[in-house]
Amino acid sequence: MKNTKFICEFTTNHMGNLNILLEMVKKAHETGADYIKMQKKDVDTFYSSEKLNMKFKSPYGKTYHDYRKIFEFGERDFKIFDEECKKYGIDWFATAQDFKSLEFLLGFDLQMYKVASCNANKQDMLKEFSRCIPTDKTVVVSCAGRTLDEIRTAANIFNSHKMIINHCVAEYPCKNSNLRFGNIGVLLNEFSSDKDRIEIGYSGHEEGILPTYGAITSGATCIERHFCLSRDSFVHHIECSLEPHEYKEMVSTVRSGRIPENIREILGEEAYK
């Protein structure tokens, strides 16, 4: 457990504000996390026109397009962010939601690239990503809603890459009864013969810290949790995020071997289905 990797998922909690983003880098470094994860997508092509035109009240406008478009950083801001990460000695990588975003991210010296759960069953996309991502880089795949056959297919497509396959539940926030930590054991067993190449992790969307401890004691060795400066925010899914002091407590507890011995009892048996 001392070697557990921790990833601060920034998602859109920076609100498209470069100053907030840079402050998040500093605070993420102070938690002891190993990585920061960003997201990159071409909003205009990723979402349907119906989704983009949907009414959505925010400080940025009246539609979902007005809201979501503001959160995407361009090349200049990413370069400033990249330098800030180097300043604090913390690595970063990102989810590429489309080919255009992957091409953009390949312009940086990243050690990992992520495929989101919603794309993990799109074979044509996975094959193109596998072709474009250098084989000395690690590919992270979350698998919320994916079947075991789909996960096997993804692992085979990236057979020349090291991988982290994340157990994940697409519920925001995820109740303890729906954590499905039994799937971590299923994944560990499925890829046991390829354990030198494939690591099993956990991407959590629950509230608080305790469920993460359950994922670790179930065998996950890489933890991704949403990170924010404050949950006092209008950003969607903010309730799933950890503030800096909470993230730091989580990292410290795990690395010092202080996970409660009765964590299974605390979470309840339903969490381990």
PDB file of N, CA and C in Angstrom, residues 40 73-81 104 107-108:
ATOM      1  N   LYS A  40      -9.197  16.712 -22.020  1.00  0.00           N
ATOM      2  CA  LYS A  40      -9.150  17.506 -23.248  1.00  0.00           C
ATOM      3  C   LYS A  40     -10.170  16.941 -24.221  1.00  0.00           C
ATOM      4  N   PHE A  73      -8.945  24.561 -22.101  1.00  0.00           N
ATOM      5  CA  PHE A  73      -7.759  25.396 -22.248  1.00  0.00           C
ATOM      6  C   PHE A  73      -7.113  25.173 -23.616  1.00  0.00           C
ATOM      7  N   GLY A  74      -6.494  26.215 -24.142  1.00  0.00           N
ATOM      8  CA  GLY A  74      -5.778  26.124 -25.397  1.00  0.00           C
ATOM      9  C   GLY A  74      -4.298  25.863 -25.188  1.00  0.00           C
ATOM     10  N   GLU A  75      -3.545  25.911 -26.266  1.00  0.00           N
ATOM     11  CA  GLU A  75      -2.122  25.556 -26.225  1.00  0.00           C
ATOM     12  C   GLU A  75      -1.330  26.453 -25.274  1.00  0.00           C
ATOM     13  N   ARG A  76      -1.566  27.739 -25.316  1.00  0.00           N
ATOM     14  CA  ARG A  76      -0.816  28.664 -24.460  1.00  0.00           C
ATOM     15  C   ARG A  76      -1.013  28.321 -22.986  1.00  0.00           C
ATOM     16  N   ASP A  77      -2.256  28.119 -22.583  1.00  0.00           N
ATOM     17  CA  ASP A  77      -2.532  27.825 -21.180  1.00  0.00           C
ATOM     18  C   ASP A  77      -1.971  26.467 -20.770  1.00  0.00           C
ATOM     19  N   PHE A  78      -2.049  25.481 -21.656  1.00  0.00           N
ATOM     20  CA  PHE A  78      -1.489  24.167 -21.341  1.00  0.00           C
ATOM     21  C   PHE A  78       0.023  24.243 -21.160  1.00  0.00           C
ATOM     22  N   LYS A  79       0.673  25.073 -21.951  1.00  0.00           N
ATOM     23  CA  LYS A  79       2.122  25.214 -21.805  1.00  0.00           C
ATOM     24  C   LYS A  79       2.477  25.857 -20.467  1.00  0.00           C
ATOM     25  N   ILE A  80       1.705  26.840 -20.058  1.00  0.00           N
ATOM     26  CA  ILE A  80       1.929  27.459 -18.748  1.00  0.00           C
ATOM     27  C   ILE A  80       1.688  26.445 -17.644  1.00  0.00           C
ATOM     28  N   PHE A  81       0.610  25.674 -17.774  1.00  0.00           N
ATOM     29  CA  PHE A  81       0.300  24.606 -16.814  1.00  0.00           C
ATOM     30  C   PHE A  81       1.413  23.575 -16.765  1.00  0.00           C
ATOM     31  N   PHE A 104      -3.313  16.864 -29.965  1.00  0.00           N
ATOM     32  CA  PHE A 104      -2.867  18.003 -29.171  1.00  0.00           C
ATOM     33  C   PHE A 104      -1.982  17.541 -28.014  1.00  0.00           C
ATOM     34  N   GLY A 107       1.717  16.525 -28.242  1.00  0.00           N
ATOM     35  CA  GLY A 107       2.703  17.595 -28.328  1.00  0.00           C
ATOM     36  C   GLY A 107       3.429  17.851 -27.021  1.00  0.00           C
ATOM     37  N   PHE A 108       3.014  17.161 -25.961  1.00  0.00           N
ATOM     38  CA  PHE A 108       3.669  17.287 -24.663  1.00  0.00           C
ATOM     39  C   PHE A 108       4.368  15.968 -24.310  1.00  0.00           C
TER      40      PHE A 108
END
